[in-house]
PDB file of C-alpha atoms in Angstrom:
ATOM      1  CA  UNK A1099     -40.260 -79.930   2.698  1.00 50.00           C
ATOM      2  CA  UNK A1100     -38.289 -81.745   5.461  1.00 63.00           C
ATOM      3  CA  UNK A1101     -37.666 -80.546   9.064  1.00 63.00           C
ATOM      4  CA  UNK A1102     -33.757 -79.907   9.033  1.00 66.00           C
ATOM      5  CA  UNK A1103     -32.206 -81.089  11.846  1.00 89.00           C
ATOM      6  CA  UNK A1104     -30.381 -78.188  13.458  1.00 93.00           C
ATOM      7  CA  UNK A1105     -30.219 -74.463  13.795  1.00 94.00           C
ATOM      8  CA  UNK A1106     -27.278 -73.032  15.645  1.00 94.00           C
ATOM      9  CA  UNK A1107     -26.994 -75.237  19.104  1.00 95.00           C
ATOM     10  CA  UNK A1108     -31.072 -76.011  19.008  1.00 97.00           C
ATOM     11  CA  UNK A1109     -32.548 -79.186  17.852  1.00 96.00           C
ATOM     12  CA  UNK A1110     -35.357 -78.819  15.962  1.00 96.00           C
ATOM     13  CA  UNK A1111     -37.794 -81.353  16.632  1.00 96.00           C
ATOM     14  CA  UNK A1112     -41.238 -80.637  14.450  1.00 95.00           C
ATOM     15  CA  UNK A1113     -42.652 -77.671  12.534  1.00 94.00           C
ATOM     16  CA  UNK A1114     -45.026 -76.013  14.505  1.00 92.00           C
ATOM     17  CA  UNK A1115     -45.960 -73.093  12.349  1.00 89.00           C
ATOM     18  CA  UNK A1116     -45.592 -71.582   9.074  1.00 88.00           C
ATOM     19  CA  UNK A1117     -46.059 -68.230   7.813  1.00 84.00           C
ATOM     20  CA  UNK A1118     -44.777 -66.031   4.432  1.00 83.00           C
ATOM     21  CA  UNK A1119     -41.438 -64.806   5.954  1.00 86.00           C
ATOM     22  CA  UNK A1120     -40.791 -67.621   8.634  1.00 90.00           C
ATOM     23  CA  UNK A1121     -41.378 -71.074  10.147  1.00 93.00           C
ATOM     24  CA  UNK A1122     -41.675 -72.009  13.667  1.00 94.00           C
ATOM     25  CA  UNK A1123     -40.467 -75.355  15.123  1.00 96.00           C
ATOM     26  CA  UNK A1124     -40.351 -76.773  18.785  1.00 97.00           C
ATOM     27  CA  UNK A1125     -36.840 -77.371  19.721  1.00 97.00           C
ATOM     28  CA  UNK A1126     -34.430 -78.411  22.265  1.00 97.00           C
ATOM     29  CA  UNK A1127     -30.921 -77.313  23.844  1.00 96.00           C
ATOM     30  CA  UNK A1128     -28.654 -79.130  25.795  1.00 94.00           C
ATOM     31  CA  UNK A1129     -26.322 -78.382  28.652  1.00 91.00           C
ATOM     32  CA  UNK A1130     -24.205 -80.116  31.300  1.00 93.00           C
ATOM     33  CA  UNK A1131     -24.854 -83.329  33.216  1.00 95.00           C
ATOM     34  CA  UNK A1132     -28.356 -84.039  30.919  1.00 93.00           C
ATOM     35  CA  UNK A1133     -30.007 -80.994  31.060  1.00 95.00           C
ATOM     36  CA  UNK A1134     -32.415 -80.156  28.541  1.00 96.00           C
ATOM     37  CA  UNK A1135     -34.863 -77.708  27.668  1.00 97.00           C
ATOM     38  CA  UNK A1136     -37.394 -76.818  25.299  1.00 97.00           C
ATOM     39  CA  UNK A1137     -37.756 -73.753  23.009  1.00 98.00           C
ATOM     40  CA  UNK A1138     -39.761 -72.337  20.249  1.00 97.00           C
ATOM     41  CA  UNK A1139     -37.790 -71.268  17.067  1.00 97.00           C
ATOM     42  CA  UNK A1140     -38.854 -68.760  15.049  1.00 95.00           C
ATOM     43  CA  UNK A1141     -36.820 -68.760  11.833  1.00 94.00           C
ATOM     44  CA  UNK A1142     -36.908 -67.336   8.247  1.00 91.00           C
ATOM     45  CA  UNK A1143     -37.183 -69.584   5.921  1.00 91.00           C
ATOM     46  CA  UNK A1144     -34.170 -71.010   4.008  1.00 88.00           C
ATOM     47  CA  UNK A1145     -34.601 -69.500   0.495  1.00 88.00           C
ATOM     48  CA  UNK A1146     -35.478 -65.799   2.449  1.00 86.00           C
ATOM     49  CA  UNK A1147     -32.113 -66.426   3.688  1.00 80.00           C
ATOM     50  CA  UNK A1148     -30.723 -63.445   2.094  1.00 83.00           C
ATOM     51  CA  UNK A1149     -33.005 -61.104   1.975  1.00 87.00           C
ATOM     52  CA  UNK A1150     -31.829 -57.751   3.926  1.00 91.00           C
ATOM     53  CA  UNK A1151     -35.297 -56.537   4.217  1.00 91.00           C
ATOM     54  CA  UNK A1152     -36.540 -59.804   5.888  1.00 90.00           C
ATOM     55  CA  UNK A1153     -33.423 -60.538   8.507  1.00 92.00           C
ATOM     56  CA  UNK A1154     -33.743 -56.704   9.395  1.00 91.00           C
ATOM     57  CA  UNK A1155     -37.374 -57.309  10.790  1.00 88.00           C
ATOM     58  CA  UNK A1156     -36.753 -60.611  12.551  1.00 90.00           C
ATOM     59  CA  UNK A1157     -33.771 -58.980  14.328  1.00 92.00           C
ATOM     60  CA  UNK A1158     -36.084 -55.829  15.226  1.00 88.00           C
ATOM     61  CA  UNK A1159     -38.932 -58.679  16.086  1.00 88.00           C
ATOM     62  CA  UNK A1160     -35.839 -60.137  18.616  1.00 92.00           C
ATOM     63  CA  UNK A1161     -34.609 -56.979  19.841  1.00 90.00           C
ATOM     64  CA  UNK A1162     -37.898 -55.724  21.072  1.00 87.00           C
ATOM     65  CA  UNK A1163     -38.848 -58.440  22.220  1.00 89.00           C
ATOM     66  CA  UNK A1164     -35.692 -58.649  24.483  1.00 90.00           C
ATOM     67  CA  UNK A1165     -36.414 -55.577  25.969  1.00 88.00           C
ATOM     68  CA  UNK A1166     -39.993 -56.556  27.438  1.00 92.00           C
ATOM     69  CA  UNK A1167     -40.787 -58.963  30.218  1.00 93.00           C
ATOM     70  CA  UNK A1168     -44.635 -59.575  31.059  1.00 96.00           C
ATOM     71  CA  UNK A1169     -46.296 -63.180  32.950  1.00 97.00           C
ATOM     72  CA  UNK A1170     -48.521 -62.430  29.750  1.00 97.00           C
ATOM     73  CA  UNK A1171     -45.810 -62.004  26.812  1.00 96.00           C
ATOM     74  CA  UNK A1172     -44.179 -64.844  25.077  1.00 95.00           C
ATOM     75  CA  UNK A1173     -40.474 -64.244  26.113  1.00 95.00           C
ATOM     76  CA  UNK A1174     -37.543 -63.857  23.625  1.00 95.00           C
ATOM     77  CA  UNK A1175     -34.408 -65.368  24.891  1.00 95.00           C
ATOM     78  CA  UNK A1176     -32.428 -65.954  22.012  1.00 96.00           C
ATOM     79  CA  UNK A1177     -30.927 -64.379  18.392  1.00 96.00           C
ATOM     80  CA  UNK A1178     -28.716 -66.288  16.209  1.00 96.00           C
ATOM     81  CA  UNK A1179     -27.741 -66.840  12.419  1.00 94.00           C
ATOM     82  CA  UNK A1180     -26.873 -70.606  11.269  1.00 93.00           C
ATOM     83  CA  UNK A1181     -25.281 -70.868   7.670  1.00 89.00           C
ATOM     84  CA  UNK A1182     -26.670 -67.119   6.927  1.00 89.00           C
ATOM     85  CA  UNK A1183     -30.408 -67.797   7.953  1.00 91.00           C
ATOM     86  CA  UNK A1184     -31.694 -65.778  11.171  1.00 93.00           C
ATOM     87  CA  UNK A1185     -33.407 -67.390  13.878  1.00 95.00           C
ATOM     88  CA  UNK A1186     -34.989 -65.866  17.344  1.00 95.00           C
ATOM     89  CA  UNK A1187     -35.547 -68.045  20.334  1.00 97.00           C
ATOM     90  CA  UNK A1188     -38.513 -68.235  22.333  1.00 96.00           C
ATOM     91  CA  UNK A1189     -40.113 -69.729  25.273  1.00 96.00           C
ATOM     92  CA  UNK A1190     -41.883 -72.690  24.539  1.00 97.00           C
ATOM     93  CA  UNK A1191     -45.739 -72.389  25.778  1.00 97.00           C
ATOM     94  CA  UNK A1192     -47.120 -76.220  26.145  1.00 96.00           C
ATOM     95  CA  UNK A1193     -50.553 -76.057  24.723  1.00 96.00           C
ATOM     96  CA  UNK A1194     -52.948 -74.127  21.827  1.00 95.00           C
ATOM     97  CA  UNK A1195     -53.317 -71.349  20.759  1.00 95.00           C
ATOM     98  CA  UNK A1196     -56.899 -69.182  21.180  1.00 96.00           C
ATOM     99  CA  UNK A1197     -57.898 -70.446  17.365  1.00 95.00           C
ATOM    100  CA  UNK A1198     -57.893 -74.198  18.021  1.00 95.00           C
ATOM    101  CA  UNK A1199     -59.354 -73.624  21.275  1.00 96.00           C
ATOM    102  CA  UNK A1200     -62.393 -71.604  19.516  1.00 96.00           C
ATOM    103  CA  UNK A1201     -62.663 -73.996  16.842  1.00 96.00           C
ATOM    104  CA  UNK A1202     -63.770 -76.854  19.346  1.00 95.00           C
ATOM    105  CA  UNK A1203     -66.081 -74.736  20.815  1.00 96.00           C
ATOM    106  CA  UNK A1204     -67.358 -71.640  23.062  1.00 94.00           C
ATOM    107  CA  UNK A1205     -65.391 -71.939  26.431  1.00 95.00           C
ATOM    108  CA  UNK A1206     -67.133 -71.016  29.388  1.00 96.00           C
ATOM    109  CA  UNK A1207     -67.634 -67.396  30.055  1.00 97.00           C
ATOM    110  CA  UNK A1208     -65.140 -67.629  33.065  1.00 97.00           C
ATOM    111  CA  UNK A1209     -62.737 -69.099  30.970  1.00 96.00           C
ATOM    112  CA  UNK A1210     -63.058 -66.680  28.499  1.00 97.00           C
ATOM    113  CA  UNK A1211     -62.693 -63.878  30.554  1.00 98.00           C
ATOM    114  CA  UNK A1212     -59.909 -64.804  32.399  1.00 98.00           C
ATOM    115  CA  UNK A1213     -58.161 -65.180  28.700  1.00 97.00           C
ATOM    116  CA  UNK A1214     -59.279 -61.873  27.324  1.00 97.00           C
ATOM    117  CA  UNK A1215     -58.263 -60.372  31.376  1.00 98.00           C
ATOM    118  CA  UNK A1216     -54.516 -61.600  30.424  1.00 98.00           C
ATOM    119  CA  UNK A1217     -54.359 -60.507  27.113  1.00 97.00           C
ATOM    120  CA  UNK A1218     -55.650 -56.792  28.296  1.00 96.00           C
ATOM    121  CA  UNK A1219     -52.807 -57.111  31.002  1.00 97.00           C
ATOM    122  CA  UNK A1220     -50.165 -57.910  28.342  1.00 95.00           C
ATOM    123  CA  UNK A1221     -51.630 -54.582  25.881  1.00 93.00           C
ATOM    124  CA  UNK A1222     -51.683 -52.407  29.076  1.00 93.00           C
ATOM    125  CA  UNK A1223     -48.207 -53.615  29.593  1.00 93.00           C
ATOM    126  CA  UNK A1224     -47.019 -52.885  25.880  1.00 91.00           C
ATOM    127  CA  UNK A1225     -48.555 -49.850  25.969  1.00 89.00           C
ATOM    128  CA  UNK A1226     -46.781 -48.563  28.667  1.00 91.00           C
ATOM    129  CA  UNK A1227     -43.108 -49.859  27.837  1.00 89.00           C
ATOM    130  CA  UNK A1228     -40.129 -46.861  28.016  1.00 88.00           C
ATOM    131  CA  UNK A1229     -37.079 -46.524  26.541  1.00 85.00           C
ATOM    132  CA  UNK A1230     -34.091 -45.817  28.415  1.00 87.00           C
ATOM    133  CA  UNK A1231     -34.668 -42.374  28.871  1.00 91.00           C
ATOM    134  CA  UNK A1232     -38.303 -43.265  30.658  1.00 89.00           C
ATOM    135  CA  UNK A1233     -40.276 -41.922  27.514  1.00 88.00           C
ATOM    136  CA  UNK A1234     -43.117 -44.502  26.548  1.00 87.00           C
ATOM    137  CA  UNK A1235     -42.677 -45.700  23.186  1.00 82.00           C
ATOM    138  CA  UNK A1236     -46.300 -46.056  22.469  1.00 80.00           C
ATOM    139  CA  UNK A1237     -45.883 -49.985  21.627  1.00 84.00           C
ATOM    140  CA  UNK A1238     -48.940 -51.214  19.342  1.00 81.00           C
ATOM    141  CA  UNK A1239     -49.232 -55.596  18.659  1.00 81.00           C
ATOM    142  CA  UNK A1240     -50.877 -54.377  15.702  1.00 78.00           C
ATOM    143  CA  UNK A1241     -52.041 -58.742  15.207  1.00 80.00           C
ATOM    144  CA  UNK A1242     -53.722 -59.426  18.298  1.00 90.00           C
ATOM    145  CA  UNK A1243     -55.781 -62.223  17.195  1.00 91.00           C
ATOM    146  CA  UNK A1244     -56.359 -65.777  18.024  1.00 94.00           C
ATOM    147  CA  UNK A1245     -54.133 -67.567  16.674  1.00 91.00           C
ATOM    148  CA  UNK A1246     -51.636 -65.606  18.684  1.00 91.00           C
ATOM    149  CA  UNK A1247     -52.987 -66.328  21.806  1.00 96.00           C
ATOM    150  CA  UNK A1248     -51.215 -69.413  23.508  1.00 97.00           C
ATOM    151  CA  UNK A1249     -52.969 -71.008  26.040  1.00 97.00           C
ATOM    152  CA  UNK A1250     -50.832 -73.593  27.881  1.00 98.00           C
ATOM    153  CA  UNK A1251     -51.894 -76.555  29.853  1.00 97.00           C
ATOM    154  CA  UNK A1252     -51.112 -74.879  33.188  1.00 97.00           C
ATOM    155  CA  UNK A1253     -53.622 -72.446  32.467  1.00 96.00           C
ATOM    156  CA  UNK A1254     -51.107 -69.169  31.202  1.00 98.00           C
ATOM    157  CA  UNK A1255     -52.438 -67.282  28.273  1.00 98.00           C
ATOM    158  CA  UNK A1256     -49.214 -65.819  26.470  1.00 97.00           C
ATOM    159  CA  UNK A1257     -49.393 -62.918  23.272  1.00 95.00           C
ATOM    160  CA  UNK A1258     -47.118 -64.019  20.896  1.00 91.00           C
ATOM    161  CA  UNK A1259     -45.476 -62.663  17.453  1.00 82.00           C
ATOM    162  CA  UNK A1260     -44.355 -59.519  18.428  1.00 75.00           C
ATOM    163  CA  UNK A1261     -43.504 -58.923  14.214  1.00 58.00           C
ATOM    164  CA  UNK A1262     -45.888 -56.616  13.396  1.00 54.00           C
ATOM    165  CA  UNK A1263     -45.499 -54.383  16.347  1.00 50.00           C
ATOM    166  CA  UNK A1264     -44.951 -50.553  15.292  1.00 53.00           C
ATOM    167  CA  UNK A1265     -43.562 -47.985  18.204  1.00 58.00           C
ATOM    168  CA  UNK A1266     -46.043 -45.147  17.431  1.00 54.00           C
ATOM    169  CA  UNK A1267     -43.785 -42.633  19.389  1.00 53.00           C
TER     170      UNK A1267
END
């Protein structure tokens, strides 16, 4: 199956994930005078297209994760449709996720718990989310695991795929 080329103003530039509803792709948007930045897009995948069910839950996945904001969170910063197939924008996190990482070997114990420190920041965080009336929503990842840890070159460690969440309040 072939990268396509575009999805709404974004430029996708390689499939970086795949899953059973959606793909993910590093892409890029332009602006005035040469600016450029990078994004991860999260998009069903083309023959899902129409499926109700399916767009619903990406838009929920989206909307959710508009509301948050957490150092430890992969931000959403984007929604869109192109030719009927959804599509949620994400920061881009330069680096591997927790699974590679393990696969190569144990990290050092500091390493490690500086990554599993972030990631309990980032639950705490969840947990603790309101609505607009200040009553917590009992947020739950419901798929922290490692391949949904990003660990970027700088040295963040981002939760991503907020899909599976469930508001238990």
């Amino acid at each position: 199956m072939t990268v396509p080329t575009r999805l709404g103003p974004y430029r996708l530039l390689a499939r970086i994930g795949r899953g059973g509803m959606a793909e993910v792709f590093v892409a890029e948007r332009f602006g005035a005078s040469g600016f450029v930045k990078r994004f991860a897009v999260k998009a069903l995948h083309p023959e899902l297209a129409g499926e109700a069910e399916l767009q619903r839950r990406l838009v929920a996945e989206a909307k959710l994760g508009a509301r948050l904001g957490h150092r430890n969170l992969v931000a959403v910063v984007d929604l869109g449709v192109d030719d009927g197939r959804y599509y949620l924008v994400m920061e881009y996190i330069d680096g591997i996720d927790l699974r590679r990482r393990l696969a190569a070997g144990r990290p050092p114990l500091g390493v490690a718990l500086y990554v599993v420190d972030d990631i309990a920041a980032a639950l705490e965080y969840l947990h603790g989310v309101a609505d607009d009336d200040g009553r917590t929503l009992g947020l739950v990842h419901r798929d922290v695991s490692p391949g949904n840890v990003l660990l970027s070159r700088s040295g963040e460690v981002k939760l991503a795929d907020l899909g599976l969440a469930k508001a238990t309040h």
